[in-house]
CSV table of C-alpha atoms in Angstrom, one decimal:
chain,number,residue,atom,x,y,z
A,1,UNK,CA,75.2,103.3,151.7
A,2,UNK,CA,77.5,103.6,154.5
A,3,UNK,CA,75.8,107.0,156.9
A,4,UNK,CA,78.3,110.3,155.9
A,5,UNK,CA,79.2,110.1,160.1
A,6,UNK,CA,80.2,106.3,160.2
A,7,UNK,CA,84.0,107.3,159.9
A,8,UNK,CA,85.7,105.1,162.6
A,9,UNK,CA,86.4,101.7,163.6
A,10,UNK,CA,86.9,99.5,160.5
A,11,UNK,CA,84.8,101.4,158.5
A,12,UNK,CA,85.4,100.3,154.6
A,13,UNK,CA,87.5,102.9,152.5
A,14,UNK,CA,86.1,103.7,149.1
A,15,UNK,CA,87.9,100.2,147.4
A,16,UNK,CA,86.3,98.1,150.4
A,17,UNK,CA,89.4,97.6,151.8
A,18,UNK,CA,89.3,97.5,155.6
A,19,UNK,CA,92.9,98.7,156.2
A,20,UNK,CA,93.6,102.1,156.4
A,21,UNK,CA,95.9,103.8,159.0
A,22,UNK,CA,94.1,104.5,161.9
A,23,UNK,CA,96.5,107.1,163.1
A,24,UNK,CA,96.6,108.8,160.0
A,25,UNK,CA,93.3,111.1,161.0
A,26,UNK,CA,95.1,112.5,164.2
A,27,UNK,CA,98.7,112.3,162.6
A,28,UNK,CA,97.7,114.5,160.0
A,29,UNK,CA,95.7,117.1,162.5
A,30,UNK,CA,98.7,117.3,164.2
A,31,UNK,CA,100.8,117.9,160.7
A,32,UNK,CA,99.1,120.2,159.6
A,33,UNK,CA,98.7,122.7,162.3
A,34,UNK,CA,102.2,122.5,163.0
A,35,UNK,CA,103.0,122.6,158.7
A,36,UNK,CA,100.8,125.7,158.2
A,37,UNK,CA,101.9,127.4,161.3
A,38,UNK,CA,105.1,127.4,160.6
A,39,UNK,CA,105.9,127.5,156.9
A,40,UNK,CA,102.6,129.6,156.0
A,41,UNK,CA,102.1,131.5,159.8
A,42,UNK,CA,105.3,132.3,161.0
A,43,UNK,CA,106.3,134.7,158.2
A,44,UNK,CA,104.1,137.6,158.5
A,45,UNK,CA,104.9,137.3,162.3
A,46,UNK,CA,108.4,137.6,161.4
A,47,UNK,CA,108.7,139.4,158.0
A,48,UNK,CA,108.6,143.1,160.2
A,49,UNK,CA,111.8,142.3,161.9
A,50,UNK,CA,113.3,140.7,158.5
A,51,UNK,CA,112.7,143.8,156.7
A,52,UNK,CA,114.5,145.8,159.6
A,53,UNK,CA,117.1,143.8,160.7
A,54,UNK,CA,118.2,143.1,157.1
A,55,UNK,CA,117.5,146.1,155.0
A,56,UNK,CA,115.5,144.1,152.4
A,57,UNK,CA,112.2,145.7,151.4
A,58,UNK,CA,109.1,144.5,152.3
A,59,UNK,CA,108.1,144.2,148.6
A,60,UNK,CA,110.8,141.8,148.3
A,61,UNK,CA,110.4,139.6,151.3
A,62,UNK,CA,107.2,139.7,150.6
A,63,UNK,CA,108.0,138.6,146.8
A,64,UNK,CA,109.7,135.7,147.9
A,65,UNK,CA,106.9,134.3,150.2
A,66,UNK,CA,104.5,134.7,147.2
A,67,UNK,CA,106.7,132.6,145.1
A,68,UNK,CA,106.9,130.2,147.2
A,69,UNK,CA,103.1,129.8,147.1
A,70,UNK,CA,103.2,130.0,143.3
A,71,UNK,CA,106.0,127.3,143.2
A,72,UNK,CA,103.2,124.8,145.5
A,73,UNK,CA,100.5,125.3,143.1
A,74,UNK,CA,102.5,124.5,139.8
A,75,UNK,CA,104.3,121.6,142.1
A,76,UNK,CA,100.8,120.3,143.3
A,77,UNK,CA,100.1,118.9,140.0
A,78,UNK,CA,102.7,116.3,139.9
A,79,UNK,CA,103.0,115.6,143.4
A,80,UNK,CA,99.3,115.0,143.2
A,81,UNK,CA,99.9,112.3,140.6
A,82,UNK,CA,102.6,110.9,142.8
A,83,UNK,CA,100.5,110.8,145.6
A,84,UNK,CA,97.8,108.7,143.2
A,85,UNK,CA,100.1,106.1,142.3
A,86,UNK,CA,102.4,105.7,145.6
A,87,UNK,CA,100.4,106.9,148.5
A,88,UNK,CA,101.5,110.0,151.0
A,89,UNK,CA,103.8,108.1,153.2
A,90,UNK,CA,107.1,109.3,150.8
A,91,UNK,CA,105.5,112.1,149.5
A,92,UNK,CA,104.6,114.0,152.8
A,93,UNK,CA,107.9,112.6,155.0
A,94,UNK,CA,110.1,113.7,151.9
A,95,UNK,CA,108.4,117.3,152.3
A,96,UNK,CA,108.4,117.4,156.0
A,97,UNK,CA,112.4,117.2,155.4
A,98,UNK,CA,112.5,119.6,152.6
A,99,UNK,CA,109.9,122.1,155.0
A,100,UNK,CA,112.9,121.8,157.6
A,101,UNK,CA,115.9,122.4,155.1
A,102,UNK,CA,114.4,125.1,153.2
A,103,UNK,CA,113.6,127.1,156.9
A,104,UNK,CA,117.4,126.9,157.9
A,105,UNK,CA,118.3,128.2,154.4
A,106,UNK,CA,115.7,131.0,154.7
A,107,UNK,CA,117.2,131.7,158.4
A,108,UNK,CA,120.9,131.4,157.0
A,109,UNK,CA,120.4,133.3,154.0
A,110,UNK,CA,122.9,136.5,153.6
A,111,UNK,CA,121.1,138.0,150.7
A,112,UNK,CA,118.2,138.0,148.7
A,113,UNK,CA,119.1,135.5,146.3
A,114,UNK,CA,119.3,132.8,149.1
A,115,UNK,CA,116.0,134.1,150.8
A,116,UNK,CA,114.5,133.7,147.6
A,117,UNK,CA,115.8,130.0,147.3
A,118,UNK,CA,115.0,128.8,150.8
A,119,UNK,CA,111.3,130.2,149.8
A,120,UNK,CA,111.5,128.3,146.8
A,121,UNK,CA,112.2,125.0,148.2
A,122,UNK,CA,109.6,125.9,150.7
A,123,UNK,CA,106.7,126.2,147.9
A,124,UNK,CA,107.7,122.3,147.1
A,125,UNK,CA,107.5,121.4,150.6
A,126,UNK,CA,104.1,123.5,150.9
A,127,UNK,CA,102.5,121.2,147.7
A,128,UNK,CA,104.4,118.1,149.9
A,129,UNK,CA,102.6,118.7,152.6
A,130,UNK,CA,99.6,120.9,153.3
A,131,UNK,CA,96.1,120.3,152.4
A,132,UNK,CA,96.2,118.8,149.0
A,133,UNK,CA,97.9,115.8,149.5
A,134,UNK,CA,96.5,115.1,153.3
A,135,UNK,CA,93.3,115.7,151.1
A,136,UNK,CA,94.1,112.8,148.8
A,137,UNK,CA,95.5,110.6,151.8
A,138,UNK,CA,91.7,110.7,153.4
A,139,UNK,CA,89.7,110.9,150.3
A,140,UNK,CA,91.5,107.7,149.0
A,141,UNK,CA,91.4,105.6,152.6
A,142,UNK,CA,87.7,107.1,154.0
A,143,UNK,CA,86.1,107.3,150.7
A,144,UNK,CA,82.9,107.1,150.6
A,145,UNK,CA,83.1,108.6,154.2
A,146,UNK,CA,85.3,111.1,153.6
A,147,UNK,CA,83.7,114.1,154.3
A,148,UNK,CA,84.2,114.4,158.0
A,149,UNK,CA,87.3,113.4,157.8
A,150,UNK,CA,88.4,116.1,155.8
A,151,UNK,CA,86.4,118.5,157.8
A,152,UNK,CA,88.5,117.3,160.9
A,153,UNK,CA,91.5,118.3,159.3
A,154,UNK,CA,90.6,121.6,158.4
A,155,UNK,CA,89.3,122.6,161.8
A,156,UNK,CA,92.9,121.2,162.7
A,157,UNK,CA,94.6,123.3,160.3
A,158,UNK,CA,92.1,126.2,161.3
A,159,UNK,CA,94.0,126.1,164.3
A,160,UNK,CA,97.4,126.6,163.0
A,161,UNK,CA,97.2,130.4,163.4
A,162,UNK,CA,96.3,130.4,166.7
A,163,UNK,CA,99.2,127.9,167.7
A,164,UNK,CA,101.9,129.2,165.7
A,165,UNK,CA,101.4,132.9,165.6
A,166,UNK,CA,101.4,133.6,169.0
A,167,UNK,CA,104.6,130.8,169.9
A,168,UNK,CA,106.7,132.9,166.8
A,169,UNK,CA,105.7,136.3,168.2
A,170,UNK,CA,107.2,134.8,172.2
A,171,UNK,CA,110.4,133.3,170.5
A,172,UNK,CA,110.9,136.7,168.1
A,173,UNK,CA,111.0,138.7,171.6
A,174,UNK,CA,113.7,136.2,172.6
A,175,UNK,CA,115.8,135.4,169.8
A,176,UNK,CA,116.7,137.2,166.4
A,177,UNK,CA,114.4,136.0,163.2
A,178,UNK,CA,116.6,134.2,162.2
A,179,UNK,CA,117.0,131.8,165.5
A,180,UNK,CA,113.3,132.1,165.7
A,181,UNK,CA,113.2,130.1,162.0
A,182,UNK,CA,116.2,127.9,163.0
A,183,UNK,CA,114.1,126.5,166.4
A,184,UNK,CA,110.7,126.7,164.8
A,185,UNK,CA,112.8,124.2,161.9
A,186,UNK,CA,113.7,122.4,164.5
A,187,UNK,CA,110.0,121.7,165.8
A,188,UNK,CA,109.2,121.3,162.0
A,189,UNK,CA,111.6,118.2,161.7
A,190,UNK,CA,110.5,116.7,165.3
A,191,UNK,CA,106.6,117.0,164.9
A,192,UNK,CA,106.0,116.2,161.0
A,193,UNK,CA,108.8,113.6,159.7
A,194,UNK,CA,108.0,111.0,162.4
A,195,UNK,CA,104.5,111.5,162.2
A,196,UNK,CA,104.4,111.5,158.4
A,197,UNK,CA,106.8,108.4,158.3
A,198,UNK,CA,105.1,106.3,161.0
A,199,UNK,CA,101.3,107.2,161.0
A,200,UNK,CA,100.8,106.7,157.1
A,201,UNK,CA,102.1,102.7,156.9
A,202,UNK,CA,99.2,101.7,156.1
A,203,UNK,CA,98.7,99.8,152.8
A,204,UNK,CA,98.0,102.3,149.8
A,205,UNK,CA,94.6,101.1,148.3
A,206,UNK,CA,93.9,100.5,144.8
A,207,UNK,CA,92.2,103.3,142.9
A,208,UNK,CA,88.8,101.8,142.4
A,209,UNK,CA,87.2,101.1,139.4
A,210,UNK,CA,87.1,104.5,137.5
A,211,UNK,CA,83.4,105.8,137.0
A,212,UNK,CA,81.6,106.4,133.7
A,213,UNK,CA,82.6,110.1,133.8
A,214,UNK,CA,86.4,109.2,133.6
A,215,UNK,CA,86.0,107.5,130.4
A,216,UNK,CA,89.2,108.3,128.6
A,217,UNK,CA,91.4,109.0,131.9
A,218,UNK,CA,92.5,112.4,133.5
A,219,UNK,CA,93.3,113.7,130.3
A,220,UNK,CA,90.2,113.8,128.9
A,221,UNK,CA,88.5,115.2,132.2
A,222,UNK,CA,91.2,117.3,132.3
A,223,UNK,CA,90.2,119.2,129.1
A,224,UNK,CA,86.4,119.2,129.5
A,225,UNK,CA,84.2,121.6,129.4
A,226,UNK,CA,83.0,121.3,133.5
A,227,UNK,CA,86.3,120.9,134.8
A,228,UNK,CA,87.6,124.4,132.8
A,229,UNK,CA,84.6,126.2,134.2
A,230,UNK,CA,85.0,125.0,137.7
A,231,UNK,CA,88.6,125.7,137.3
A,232,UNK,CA,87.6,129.1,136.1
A,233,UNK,CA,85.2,129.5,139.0
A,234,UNK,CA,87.3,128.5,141.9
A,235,UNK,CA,90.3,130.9,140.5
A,236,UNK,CA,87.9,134.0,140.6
A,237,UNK,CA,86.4,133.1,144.0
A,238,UNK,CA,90.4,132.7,145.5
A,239,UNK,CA,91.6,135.7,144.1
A,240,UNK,CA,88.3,137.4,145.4
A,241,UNK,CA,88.6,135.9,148.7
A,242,UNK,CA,91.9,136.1,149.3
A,243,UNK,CA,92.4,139.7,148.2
A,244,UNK,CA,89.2,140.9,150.9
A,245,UNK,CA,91.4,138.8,153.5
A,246,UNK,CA,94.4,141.2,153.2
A,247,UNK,CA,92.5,144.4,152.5
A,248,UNK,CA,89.7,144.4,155.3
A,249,UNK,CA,92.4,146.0,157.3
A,250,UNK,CA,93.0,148.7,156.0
A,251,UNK,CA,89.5,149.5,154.4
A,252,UNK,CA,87.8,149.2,158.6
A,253,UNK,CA,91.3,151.5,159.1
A,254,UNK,CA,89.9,154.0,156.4
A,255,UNK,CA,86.9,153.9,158.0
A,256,UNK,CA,88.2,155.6,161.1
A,257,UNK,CA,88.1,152.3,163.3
A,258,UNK,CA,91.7,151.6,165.3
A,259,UNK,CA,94.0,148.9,164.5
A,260,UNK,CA,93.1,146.9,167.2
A,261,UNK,CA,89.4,147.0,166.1
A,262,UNK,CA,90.4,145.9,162.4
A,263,UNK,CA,92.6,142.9,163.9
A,264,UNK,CA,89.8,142.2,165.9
A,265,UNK,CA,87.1,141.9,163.2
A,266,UNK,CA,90.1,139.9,161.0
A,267,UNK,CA,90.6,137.5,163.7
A,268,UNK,CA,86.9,136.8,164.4
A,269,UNK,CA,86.9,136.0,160.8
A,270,UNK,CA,89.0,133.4,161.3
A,271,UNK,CA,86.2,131.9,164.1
A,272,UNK,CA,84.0,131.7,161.5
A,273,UNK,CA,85.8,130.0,159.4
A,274,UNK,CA,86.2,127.3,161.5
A,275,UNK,CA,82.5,127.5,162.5
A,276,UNK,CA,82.1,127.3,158.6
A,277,UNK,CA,83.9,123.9,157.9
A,278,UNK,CA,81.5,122.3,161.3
A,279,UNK,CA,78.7,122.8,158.7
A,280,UNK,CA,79.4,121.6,155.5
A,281,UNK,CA,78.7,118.1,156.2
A,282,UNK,CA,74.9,119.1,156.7
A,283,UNK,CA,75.0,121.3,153.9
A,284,UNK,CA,76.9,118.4,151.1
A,285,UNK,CA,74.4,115.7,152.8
A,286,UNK,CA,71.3,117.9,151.6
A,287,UNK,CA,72.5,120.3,148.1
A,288,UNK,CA,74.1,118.9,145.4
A,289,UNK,CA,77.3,119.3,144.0
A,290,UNK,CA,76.5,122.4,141.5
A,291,UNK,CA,73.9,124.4,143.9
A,292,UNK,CA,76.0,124.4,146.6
A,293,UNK,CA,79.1,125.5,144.3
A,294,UNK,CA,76.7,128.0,143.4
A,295,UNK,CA,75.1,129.1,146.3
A,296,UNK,CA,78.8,129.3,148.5
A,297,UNK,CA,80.5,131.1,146.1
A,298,UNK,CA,77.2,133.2,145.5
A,299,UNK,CA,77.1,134.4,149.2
A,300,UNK,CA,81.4,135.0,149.0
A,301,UNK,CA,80.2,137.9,146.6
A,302,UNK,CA,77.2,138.7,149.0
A,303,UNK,CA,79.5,139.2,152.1
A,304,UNK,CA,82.2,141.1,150.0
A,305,UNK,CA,79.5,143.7,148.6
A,306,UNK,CA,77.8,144.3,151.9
A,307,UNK,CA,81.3,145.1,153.5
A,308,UNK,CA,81.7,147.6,150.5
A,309,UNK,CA,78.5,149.7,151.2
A,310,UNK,CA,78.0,149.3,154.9
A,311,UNK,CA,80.4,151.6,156.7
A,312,UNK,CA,79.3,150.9,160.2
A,313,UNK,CA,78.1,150.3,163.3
A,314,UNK,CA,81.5,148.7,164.2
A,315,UNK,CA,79.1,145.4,166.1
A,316,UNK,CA,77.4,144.9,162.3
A,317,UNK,CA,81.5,144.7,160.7
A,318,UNK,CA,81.8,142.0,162.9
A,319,UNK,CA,79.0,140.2,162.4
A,320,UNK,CA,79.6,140.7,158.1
A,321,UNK,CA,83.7,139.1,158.9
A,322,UNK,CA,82.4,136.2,161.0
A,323,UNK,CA,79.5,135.8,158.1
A,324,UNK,CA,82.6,136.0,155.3
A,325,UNK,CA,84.6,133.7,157.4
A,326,UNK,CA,81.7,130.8,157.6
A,327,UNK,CA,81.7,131.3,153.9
A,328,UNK,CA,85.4,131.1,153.4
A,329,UNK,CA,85.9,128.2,155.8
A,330,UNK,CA,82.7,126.0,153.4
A,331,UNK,CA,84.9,127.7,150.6
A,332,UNK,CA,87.8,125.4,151.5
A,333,UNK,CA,85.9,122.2,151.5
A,334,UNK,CA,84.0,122.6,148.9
A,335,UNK,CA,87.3,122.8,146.5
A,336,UNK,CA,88.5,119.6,148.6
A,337,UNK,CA,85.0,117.5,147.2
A,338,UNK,CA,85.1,119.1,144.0
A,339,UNK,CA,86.9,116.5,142.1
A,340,UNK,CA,84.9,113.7,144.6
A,341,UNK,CA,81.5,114.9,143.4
A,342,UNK,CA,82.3,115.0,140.2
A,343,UNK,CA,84.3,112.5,139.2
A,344,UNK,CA,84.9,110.1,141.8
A,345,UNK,CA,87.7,108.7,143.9
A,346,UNK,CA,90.2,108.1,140.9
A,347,UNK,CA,93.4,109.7,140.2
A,348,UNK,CA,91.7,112.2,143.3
A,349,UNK,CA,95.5,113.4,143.5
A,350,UNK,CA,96.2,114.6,140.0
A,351,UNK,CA,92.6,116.1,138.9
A,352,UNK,CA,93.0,117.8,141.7
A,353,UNK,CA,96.0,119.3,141.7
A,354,UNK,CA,95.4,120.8,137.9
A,355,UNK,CA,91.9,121.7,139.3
A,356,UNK,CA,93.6,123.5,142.6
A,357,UNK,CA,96.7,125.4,140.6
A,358,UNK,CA,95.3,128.1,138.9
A,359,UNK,CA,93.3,128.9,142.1
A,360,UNK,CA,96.5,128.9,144.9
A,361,UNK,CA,98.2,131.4,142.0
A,362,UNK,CA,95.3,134.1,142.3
A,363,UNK,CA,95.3,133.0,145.8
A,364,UNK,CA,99.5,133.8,146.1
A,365,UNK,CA,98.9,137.3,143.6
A,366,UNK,CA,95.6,138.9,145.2
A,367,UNK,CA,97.6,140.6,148.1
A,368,UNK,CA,99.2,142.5,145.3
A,369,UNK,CA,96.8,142.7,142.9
A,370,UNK,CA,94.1,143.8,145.5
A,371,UNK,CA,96.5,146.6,146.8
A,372,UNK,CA,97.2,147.8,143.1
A,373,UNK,CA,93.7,148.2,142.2
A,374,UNK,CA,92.6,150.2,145.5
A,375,UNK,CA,93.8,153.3,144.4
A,376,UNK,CA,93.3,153.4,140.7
A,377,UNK,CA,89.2,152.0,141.6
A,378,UNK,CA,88.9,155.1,144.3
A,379,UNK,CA,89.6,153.5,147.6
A,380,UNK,CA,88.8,150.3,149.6
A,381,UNK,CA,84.9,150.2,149.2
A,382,UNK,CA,85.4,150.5,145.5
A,383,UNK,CA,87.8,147.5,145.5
A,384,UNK,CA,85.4,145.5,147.3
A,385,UNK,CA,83.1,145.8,145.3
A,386,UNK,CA,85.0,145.1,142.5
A,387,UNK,CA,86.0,142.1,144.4
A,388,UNK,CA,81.8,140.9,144.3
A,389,UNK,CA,81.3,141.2,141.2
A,390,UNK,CA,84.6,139.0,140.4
A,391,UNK,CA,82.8,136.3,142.9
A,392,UNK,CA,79.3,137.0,141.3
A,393,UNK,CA,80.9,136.1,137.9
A,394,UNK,CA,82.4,132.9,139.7
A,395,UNK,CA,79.0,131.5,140.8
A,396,UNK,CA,77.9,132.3,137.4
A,397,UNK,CA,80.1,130.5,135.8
A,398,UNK,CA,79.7,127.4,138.4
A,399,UNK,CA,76.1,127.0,137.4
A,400,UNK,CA,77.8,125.2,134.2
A,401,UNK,CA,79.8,122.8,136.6
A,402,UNK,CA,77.1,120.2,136.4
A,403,UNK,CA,78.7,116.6,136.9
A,404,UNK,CA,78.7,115.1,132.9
A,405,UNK,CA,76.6,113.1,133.4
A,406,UNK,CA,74.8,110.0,136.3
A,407,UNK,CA,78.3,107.6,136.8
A,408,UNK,CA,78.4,104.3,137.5
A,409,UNK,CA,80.9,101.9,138.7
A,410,UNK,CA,82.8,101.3,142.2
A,411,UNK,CA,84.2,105.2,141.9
A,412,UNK,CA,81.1,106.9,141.0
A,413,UNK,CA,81.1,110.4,142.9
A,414,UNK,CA,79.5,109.9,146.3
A,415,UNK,CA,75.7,110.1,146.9
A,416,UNK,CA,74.9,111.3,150.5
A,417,UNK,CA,72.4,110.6,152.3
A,418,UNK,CA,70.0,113.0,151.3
A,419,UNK,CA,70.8,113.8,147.8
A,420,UNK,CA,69.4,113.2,144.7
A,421,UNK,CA,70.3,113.6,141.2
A,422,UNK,CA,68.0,116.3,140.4
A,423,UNK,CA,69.9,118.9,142.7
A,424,UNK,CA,73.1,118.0,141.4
């Protein structure tokens, strides 16, 4: 089989057809900092000036981002089946252009109403044009191979904060919020529709042969027994993950530690989550599919339960974040193979797009859910530890999410070097 790191230079795609795009790899890099930094980034950068300059309550703002989110996951599921049958050339250029449109409503808007539109049409550009379908783009041209490539885009899209948060913070000292959206459209449009439109051209191939685990099509996969559980799984660990995101703040700020040291131990986080994604090539060439569900999801609770009983020094906080971060940052990847390992290469778009909704709608509600809960549970430790157990159950119920059963065929899931089937 073709090594996991043999990615370049007329390297076979999973249907042995020698022509995928070979800008497509940087192309999509490049969209998707410049997508998630934008659309995703810019707002909380902005939202503090929205609230004051309009009158509009942070609650509802706030509201509207989150349903633009929701609005992405439930749109996912048929853009993923799009992207299955047509490729991401139209998909992803038609959602660069909708990214744009919906920013220079948001900027325009007068009331909430509007606001709430422009984030609406941004939740289809968001399932348009983020990970899932430059997910399906790679997995379908670098298949078998597909692995790094994916993890190239993440570390891209890792960088997206980093980029975009700082840029929208300079223009917001400069210009109101609402020029700041109306230029950072601007960039939007002049970065991401060329790119999208000229760098994926290349020929869409075939789904290959479909594997003996996706006898009787998506449908049948799509009501099984594994892909519920993993479903289940995933949903528990984004809602746990996502809700320890928001509230480390203000549980290191209950703590007695400053602001600057919680946004420090936040943003270190974030290091490790890129240092995360480096190592989940290693870690998919040498566990299979269901231990290392397992086993990340397993250490998500681990990280979240230590931050609830350790209260200090301030040097062992950061350590626990960047720890949580490396987790987070596998965490990503691993629901980007999930489908892959499983079930193969086939109708990659759609599977997982119903696999990935219910997980980017805890994701969009723990902010609100997690803030709810810390009183009623006591305060921030309590809530964190609440939050392990929730990932606990997760790797629990991901020890059920063996693969059906040993596929065959040209779109049997990926064996890496390394693996065999006994640690699946």
């Amino acid at each position: 089989m073709t090594d996991l790191h043999a990615l370049t230079d007329g390297a076979a795609t999973g249907t042995g057809d020698r022509s995928r795009p070979r800008a497509a790899l940087p192309a999509l890099c490049a969209t998707q900092i410049t997508s998630w930094g934008i659309v995703y980034y810019a707002f909380p950068v902005l939202n503090p000036e929205i609230t004051s300059r309009t009158g509009w309550s942070a609650g509802t703002t706030t509201a509207a981002f989150s349903l633009a989110l929701v609005v992405s996951a439930l749109a996912g599921i048929r853009v993923g089946r799009i992207l299955d049958q047509r490729g991401p050339r139209l998909v992803m250029t038609a959602g660069s252009v909708l990214g744009a449109l919906s920013l220079v409503i948001v900027a325009a808007a007068p009331n909430p109403a509007v606001f709430f539109a422009g984030w609406t049409l941004a939740g289809l550009a968001m399932a348009s044009t983020f990970y899932q379908p430059a997910f399906a783009a790679l997995t379908r041209w670098w298949a078998p191979d597909h692995i790094r490539a994916l993890t190239i885009v993440t570390l891209a899209g890792g960088l997206a904060s980093t980029v975009f948060a700082p840029l929208t913070a300079l223009l917001a000292d400069h210009f109101s919020w609402r020029t700041t959206y109306l230029l950072l459209a601007a960039v939007l449009a002049a970065v991401t529709v060329p790119a999208h439109a000229l760098a994926l051209r290349g020929p869409w191939p075939k789904a290959p042969r479909p594997s003996t685990s996706l006898v009787g099509g998506t449908a049948a996969v799509a009501r099984s027994r594994t892909f519920w559980l993993l479903a289940a799984a995933l949903t528990l660990s984004s809602f746990a993950m996502y809700a320890v995101v928001v509230a480390l703040v203000p549980l290191l700020l209950d703590r007695g530690y400053s602001t600057t040291q919680a946004a420090w131990a936040l943003g270190l986080g974030g290091a490790g989550q890129t240092l995360g994604r480096t190592l989940y090539a290693t870690l998919a060439r040498h566990i299979g599919s269901t231990a290392r569900t397992v086993a990340l999801l397993a250490l998500g609770g681990m990280t979240t339960a230590a931050f609830a009983i350790v209260p200090g020094p301030y040097a062992l906080l950061i350590a626990l974040s960047i720890a949580a971060g490396m987790v987070r940052g596998n965490l990503t990847l691993l629901q980007a193979t999930a489908v892959t390992d499983r079930w193969g290469t086939s109708h990659y778009g759609h599977l997982s797009g119903l696999l990935t909704a219910p997980a980017t709608t805890a994701a969009a509600l723990a902010p609100f859910a997690g803030a709810a809960l810390a009183a009623p549970f006591g305060g921030y430790p309590h809530l964190f530890a609440l939050l392990a157990v929730i990932s606990g159950c997760a790797a629990l119920i991901a020890t059920a999410t063996r693969p059906p059963r040993p596929c065959q065929g040209a779109d049997a899931p990926p064996r890496y070097k390394g693996w065999s089937s006994s640690r699946r």
